[in-house]
Structure formats: structure tokens, C-alpha cells
mmCIF file of N, CA and C in Angstrom:
data_model
loop_
_atom_site.group_PDB
_atom_site.id
_atom_site.type_symbol
_atom_site.label_atom_id
_atom_site.label_comp_id
_atom_site.label_asym_id
_atom_site.label_seq_id
_atom_site.Cartn_x
_atom_site.Cartn_y
_atom_site.Cartn_z
ATOM 1 N N UNK A 1348 262.372 247.118 293.388
ATOM 2 C CA UNK A 1348 263.314 248.054 293.528
ATOM 3 C C UNK A 1348 262.143 248.812 293.124
ATOM 4 N N UNK A 1349 261.211 248.635 292.045
ATOM 5 C CA UNK A 1349 260.747 249.883 290.981
ATOM 6 C C UNK A 1349 259.318 250.043 292.310
ATOM 7 N N UNK A 1350 258.584 249.543 292.982
ATOM 8 C CA UNK A 1350 257.595 249.446 293.815
ATOM 9 C C UNK A 1350 258.153 250.015 294.607
ATOM 10 N N UNK A 1351 259.248 249.980 295.057
ATOM 11 C CA UNK A 1351 260.431 250.736 296.502
ATOM 12 C C UNK A 1351 260.520 251.808 296.425
ATOM 13 N N UNK A 1352 260.529 252.303 295.018
ATOM 14 C CA UNK A 1352 260.438 253.300 294.760
ATOM 15 C C UNK A 1352 259.404 254.096 294.157
ATOM 16 N N UNK A 1353 258.615 253.713 294.160
ATOM 17 C CA UNK A 1353 256.708 254.458 294.198
ATOM 18 C C UNK A 1353 256.263 254.431 295.751
ATOM 19 N N UNK A 1354 256.351 253.969 296.517
ATOM 20 C CA UNK A 1354 256.174 253.814 297.927
ATOM 21 C C UNK A 1354 257.170 254.405 298.874
ATOM 22 N N UNK A 1355 258.834 255.425 298.626
ATOM 23 C CA UNK A 1355 259.598 256.288 299.047
ATOM 24 C C UNK A 1355 258.929 257.533 297.906
ATOM 25 N N UNK A 1356 258.619 257.849 296.938
ATOM 26 C CA UNK A 1356 258.049 258.814 296.321
ATOM 27 C C UNK A 1356 256.669 259.385 297.106
ATOM 28 N N UNK A 1357 255.552 258.468 297.834
ATOM 29 C CA UNK A 1357 254.498 258.554 297.538
ATOM 30 C C UNK A 1357 254.295 259.120 299.458
ATOM 31 N N UNK A 1358 255.513 258.420 300.153
ATOM 32 C CA UNK A 1358 255.359 258.312 301.273
ATOM 33 C C UNK A 1358 256.259 259.843 301.508
ATOM 34 N N UNK A 1359 256.742 259.958 300.847
ATOM 35 C CA UNK A 1359 258.257 261.787 300.921
ATOM 36 C C UNK A 1359 256.526 262.261 300.206
ATOM 37 N N UNK A 1360 255.650 262.522 299.553
ATOM 38 C CA UNK A 1360 254.933 263.445 298.697
ATOM 39 C C UNK A 1360 253.689 263.865 299.966
ATOM 40 N N UNK A 1361 253.203 262.405 300.666
ATOM 41 C CA UNK A 1361 252.596 262.690 301.798
ATOM 42 C C UNK A 1361 252.666 263.495 303.280
ATOM 43 N N UNK A 1362 253.860 263.326 303.844
ATOM 44 C CA UNK A 1362 255.150 263.889 304.291
ATOM 45 C C UNK A 1362 255.168 265.233 304.086
ATOM 46 N N UNK A 1363 255.065 265.933 303.140
ATOM 47 C CA UNK A 1363 255.533 267.299 302.077
ATOM 48 C C UNK A 1363 254.127 267.773 302.494
ATOM 49 N N UNK A 1364 253.431 266.936 301.863
ATOM 50 C CA UNK A 1364 251.872 267.971 302.192
ATOM 51 C C UNK A 1364 251.570 267.982 303.841
ATOM 52 N N UNK A 1365 251.732 267.382 304.382
ATOM 53 C CA UNK A 1365 251.453 267.696 305.770
ATOM 54 C C UNK A 1365 252.891 268.517 306.388
ATOM 55 N N UNK A 1366 253.308 268.466 306.150
ATOM 56 C CA UNK A 1366 254.837 269.852 306.214
ATOM 57 C C UNK A 1366 254.003 271.086 305.845
ATOM 58 N N UNK A 1367 253.746 271.145 304.066
ATOM 59 C CA UNK A 1367 253.077 272.268 304.183
ATOM 60 C C UNK A 1367 252.134 272.848 304.949
ATOM 61 N N UNK A 1368 250.696 272.165 304.557
ATOM 62 C CA UNK A 1368 249.790 272.322 305.100
ATOM 63 C C UNK A 1368 250.005 273.252 306.933
ATOM 64 N N UNK A 1369 251.052 272.536 307.679
ATOM 65 C CA UNK A 1369 251.179 272.891 309.419
ATOM 66 C C UNK A 1369 252.040 274.209 308.890
ATOM 67 N N UNK A 1370 252.742 274.258 308.141
ATOM 68 C CA UNK A 1370 253.352 274.968 308.189
ATOM 69 C C UNK A 1370 252.745 276.336 307.656
ATOM 70 N N UNK A 1371 251.989 276.068 307.025
ATOM 71 C CA UNK A 1371 250.499 276.893 306.566
ATOM 72 C C UNK A 1371 249.443 277.412 307.212
ATOM 73 N N UNK A 1372 249.367 277.013 307.974
ATOM 74 C CA UNK A 1372 248.356 276.571 309.363
ATOM 75 C C UNK A 1372 249.638 278.045 310.604
ATOM 76 N N UNK A 1373 250.773 277.429 310.707
ATOM 77 C CA UNK A 1373 251.586 278.422 311.920
ATOM 78 C C UNK A 1373 251.217 279.518 311.146
ATOM 79 N N UNK A 1374 251.803 280.086 309.342
ATOM 80 C CA UNK A 1374 251.897 281.233 309.624
ATOM 81 C C UNK A 1374 250.407 282.402 309.256
ATOM 82 N N UNK A 1375 249.378 281.214 309.400
ATOM 83 C CA UNK A 1375 248.084 282.179 309.319
ATOM 84 C C UNK A 1375 248.025 282.215 310.495
ATOM 85 N N UNK A 1376 248.161 281.915 311.740
ATOM 86 C CA UNK A 1376 247.744 282.181 313.139
ATOM 87 C C UNK A 1376 248.487 283.647 313.382
ATOM 88 N N UNK A 1377 249.645 284.075 312.560
ATOM 89 C CA UNK A 1377 250.496 285.566 312.298
ATOM 90 C C UNK A 1377 250.320 286.115 311.701
ATOM 91 N N UNK A 1378 249.288 285.894 310.854
ATOM 92 C CA UNK A 1378 249.358 286.742 309.617
ATOM 93 C C UNK A 1378 248.099 287.879 309.905
ATOM 94 N N UNK A 1379 248.340 289.481 309.312
ATOM 95 C CA UNK A 1379 247.364 290.008 309.823
ATOM 96 C C UNK A 1379 246.207 290.402 308.792
ATOM 97 N N UNK A 1380 247.124 290.245 307.730
ATOM 98 C CA UNK A 1380 246.439 290.993 306.703
ATOM 99 C C UNK A 1380 245.119 289.741 306.125
ATOM 100 N N UNK A 1381 244.039 289.994 305.831
ATOM 101 C CA UNK A 1381 243.228 289.382 304.914
ATOM 102 C C UNK A 1381 243.499 288.409 303.429
ATOM 103 N N UNK A 1382 244.109 289.814 303.015
ATOM 104 C CA UNK A 1382 244.219 289.099 301.853
ATOM 105 C C UNK A 1382 245.638 287.916 301.418
ATOM 106 N N UNK A 1383 246.680 287.709 302.294
ATOM 107 C CA UNK A 1383 247.325 286.966 302.962
ATOM 108 C C UNK A 1383 246.720 285.812 303.506
ATOM 109 N N UNK A 1384 246.103 286.145 304.078
ATOM 110 C CA UNK A 1384 244.809 284.747 305.055
ATOM 111 C C UNK A 1384 244.681 283.973 303.889
ATOM 112 N N UNK A 1385 243.827 284.902 303.067
ATOM 113 C CA UNK A 1385 242.741 283.917 301.554
ATOM 114 C C UNK A 1385 244.190 283.348 300.434
ATOM 115 N N UNK A 1386 245.828 284.070 300.514
ATOM 116 C CA UNK A 1386 246.013 283.509 299.447
ATOM 117 C C UNK A 1386 246.895 281.925 300.104
ATOM 118 N N UNK A 1387 246.731 282.325 302.006
ATOM 119 C CA UNK A 1387 247.473 280.494 302.670
ATOM 120 C C UNK A 1387 246.465 279.469 302.937
ATOM 121 N N UNK A 1388 245.309 280.467 302.256
ATOM 122 C CA UNK A 1388 244.155 279.349 302.421
ATOM 123 C C UNK A 1388 243.862 278.766 300.948
ATOM 124 N N UNK A 1389 244.161 279.044 300.358
ATOM 125 C CA UNK A 1389 244.131 278.878 299.027
ATOM 126 C C UNK A 1389 245.269 278.066 298.826
ATOM 127 N N UNK A 1390 246.576 278.420 299.535
ATOM 128 C CA UNK A 1390 247.742 277.327 299.399
ATOM 129 C C UNK A 1390 247.344 275.985 299.579
ATOM 130 N N UNK A 1391 246.894 276.285 300.995
ATOM 131 C CA UNK A 1391 246.584 274.502 301.788
ATOM 132 C C UNK A 1391 245.512 274.332 301.176
ATOM 133 N N UNK A 1392 244.067 275.003 300.199
ATOM 134 C CA UNK A 1392 243.372 273.832 299.460
ATOM 135 C C UNK A 1392 244.124 272.908 297.995
ATOM 136 N N UNK A 1393 245.297 273.885 297.956
ATOM 137 C CA UNK A 1393 246.374 273.690 296.338
ATOM 138 C C UNK A 1393 247.240 272.153 296.865
ATOM 139 N N UNK A 1394 247.255 271.904 298.235
ATOM 140 C CA UNK A 1394 248.797 271.396 299.235
ATOM 141 C C UNK A 1394 247.674 269.933 299.100
ATOM 142 N N UNK A 1395 246.053 270.244 299.922
ATOM 143 C CA UNK A 1395 245.376 268.827 299.968
ATOM 144 C C UNK A 1395 244.609 268.382 298.761
ATOM 145 N N UNK A 1396 244.156 269.409 297.593
ATOM 146 C CA UNK A 1396 244.080 268.716 296.330
ATOM 147 C C UNK A 1396 245.321 267.518 296.126
ATOM 148 N N UNK A 1397 246.642 267.966 296.062
ATOM 149 C CA UNK A 1397 247.910 267.073 295.500
ATOM 150 C C UNK A 1397 247.901 266.513 296.453
ATOM 151 N N UNK A 1398 247.992 266.179 297.458
ATOM 152 C CA UNK A 1398 247.994 264.582 299.031
ATOM 153 C C UNK A 1398 246.288 263.795 298.619
ATOM 154 N N UNK A 1399 245.273 264.389 297.784
ATOM 155 C CA UNK A 1399 244.604 263.270 297.292
ATOM 156 C C UNK A 1399 244.516 263.021 296.212
ATOM 157 N N UNK A 1400 245.403 263.763 295.366
ATOM 158 C CA UNK A 1400 245.413 262.991 294.331
ATOM 159 C C UNK A 1400 246.339 261.887 294.091
ATOM 160 N N UNK A 1401 247.300 262.263 295.485
ATOM 161 C CA UNK A 1401 248.717 261.463 295.346
ATOM 162 C C UNK A 1401 248.349 259.894 295.985
ATOM 163 N N UNK A 1402 246.965 259.984 296.576
ATOM 164 C CA UNK A 1402 246.465 258.892 297.429
ATOM 165 C C UNK A 1402 245.206 258.065 296.828
ATOM 166 N N UNK A 1403 245.009 259.038 295.688
ATOM 167 C CA UNK A 1403 244.138 258.018 295.136
ATOM 168 C C UNK A 1403 244.109 257.626 293.743
ATOM 169 N N UNK A 1404 245.362 258.298 293.040
ATOM 170 C CA UNK A 1404 245.750 257.763 291.756
ATOM 171 C C UNK A 1404 246.676 256.861 292.118
ATOM 172 N N UNK A 1405 247.732 256.314 292.886
ATOM 173 C CA UNK A 1405 248.088 254.807 293.047
ATOM 174 C C UNK A 1405 247.809 253.682 293.035
ATOM 175 N N UNK A 1406 246.692 253.666 293.889
ATOM 176 C CA UNK A 1406 245.788 251.912 294.172
ATOM 177 C C UNK A 1406 244.575 252.240 292.875
ATOM 178 N N UNK A 1407 244.227 253.285 292.330
ATOM 179 C CA UNK A 1407 243.540 252.922 291.274
ATOM 180 C C UNK A 1407 244.249 252.530 289.784
ATOM 181 N N UNK A 1408 245.707 253.248 289.917
ATOM 182 C CA UNK A 1408 246.152 252.692 289.127
ATOM 183 C C UNK A 1408 246.556 251.165 289.358
ATOM 184 N N UNK A 1409 246.917 250.665 290.275
ATOM 185 C CA UNK A 1409 247.329 249.466 290.691
ATOM 186 C C UNK A 1409 245.996 248.017 290.428
ATOM 187 N N UNK A 1410 245.265 248.786 290.971
ATOM 188 C CA UNK A 1410 243.894 248.141 290.218
ATOM 189 C C UNK A 1410 243.294 248.103 289.107
ATOM 190 N N UNK A 1411 242.893 249.411 288.455
ATOM 191 C CA UNK A 1411 242.720 249.578 287.005
ATOM 192 C C UNK A 1411 243.653 248.753 286.470
ATOM 193 N N UNK A 1412 245.357 248.740 286.855
ATOM 194 C CA UNK A 1412 245.828 247.900 285.391
ATOM 195 C C UNK A 1412 246.473 246.647 285.559
ATOM 196 N N UNK A 1413 246.092 246.326 286.414
ATOM 197 C CA UNK A 1413 246.223 244.537 286.856
ATOM 198 C C UNK A 1413 244.682 243.954 286.287
ATOM 199 N N UNK A 1414 243.794 244.682 285.991
ATOM 200 C CA UNK A 1414 242.474 244.848 285.218
ATOM 201 C C UNK A 1414 243.073 244.737 283.819
ATOM 202 N N UNK A 1415 243.561 245.816 283.461
ATOM 203 C CA UNK A 1415 243.609 245.677 282.060
ATOM 204 C C UNK A 1415 244.843 245.334 281.661
ATOM 205 N N UNK A 1416 245.851 244.518 282.277
ATOM 206 C CA UNK A 1416 246.601 243.615 281.943
ATOM 207 C C UNK A 1416 247.851 244.603 281.953
ATOM 208 N N UNK A 1417 247.741 246.019 282.902
ATOM 209 C CA UNK A 1417 249.769 246.580 281.562
ATOM 210 C C UNK A 1417 250.664 245.916 282.741
ATOM 211 N N UNK A 1418 251.794 246.205 282.447
ATOM 212 C CA UNK A 1418 252.620 245.240 282.606
ATOM 213 C C UNK A 1418 253.026 245.959 284.311
ATOM 214 N N UNK A 1419 253.615 247.186 284.225
ATOM 215 C CA UNK A 1419 253.678 247.963 285.647
ATOM 216 C C UNK A 1419 252.932 247.731 286.470
ATOM 217 N N UNK A 1420 251.867 247.356 286.156
ATOM 218 C CA UNK A 1420 250.712 247.398 287.419
ATOM 219 C C UNK A 1420 250.848 245.924 288.398
ATOM 220 N N UNK A 1421 251.893 245.314 287.453
ATOM 221 C CA UNK A 1421 251.955 243.987 288.509
ATOM 222 C C UNK A 1421 253.631 244.185 289.651
ATOM 223 N N UNK A 1422 254.099 244.822 289.273
ATOM 224 C CA UNK A 1422 255.264 245.351 290.098
ATOM 225 C C UNK A 1422 255.226 246.852 291.096
ATOM 226 N N UNK A 1423 253.895 246.997 290.986
ATOM 227 C CA UNK A 1423 253.684 248.390 291.227
ATOM 228 C C UNK A 1423 252.273 248.092 292.575
ATOM 229 N N UNK A 1424 252.458 248.086 293.962
ATOM 230 C CA UNK A 1424 251.860 247.742 294.565
ATOM 231 C C UNK A 1424 251.725 248.691 295.880
ATOM 232 N N UNK A 1425 250.607 249.824 295.426
ATOM 233 C CA UNK A 1425 250.745 251.040 296.661
ATOM 234 C C UNK A 1425 249.348 250.589 297.588
ATOM 235 N N UNK A 1426 248.427 249.728 296.950
ATOM 236 C CA UNK A 1426 247.280 249.329 297.728
ATOM 237 C C UNK A 1426 247.309 249.930 299.311
ATOM 238 N N UNK A 1427 246.607 250.161 299.818
ATOM 239 C CA UNK A 1427 247.179 249.866 301.545
ATOM 240 C C UNK A 1427 246.112 248.882 302.206
ATOM 241 N N UNK A 1428 245.833 248.206 301.497
ATOM 242 C CA UNK A 1428 244.749 247.114 302.130
ATOM 243 C C UNK A 1428 245.411 245.369 301.719
#
């Protein structure tokens, strides 16, 4: 049950990042001001960093936690392979 919760929240997080990225790209096409475009690019960069953290830390915790013998690592499996 705990593994399913983490998988669902990870999937929702990745979907949210994709929606934010696409929304920012759409807004960037209709934005005229240079400062607004910079702010949107900064927001897209922040969303990309969040996605990397989300997709890297889950599998890293599973692998490192099982090596260290952490109890939650055995019931959380976010490794895609």
C-alpha cells in the first residue's frame, strides 16, 4: 500500500511538471516582454530541476536504502527496471 502511494505521487508529480512545462511554453509564445520571458524560462528551469529530483531520488533511495538495510526501502520500489 505504501509503495502504491509513492508510485501514484511520483506519477502525479511528473505529470504536473509536464503540464507546467507545456503551459509555460504556451505562455512564452504569447508573451511580448523580455522580462516576462526571462521569468517564464526561470520557472521552466525550476520545474525541470523538480522533475530531476523526483525521478532521481526515488530510485536512489530504493537502491541505497536496501544496501544500508533501511526498513522502508524494502516496501518502496520506484526503480523503473
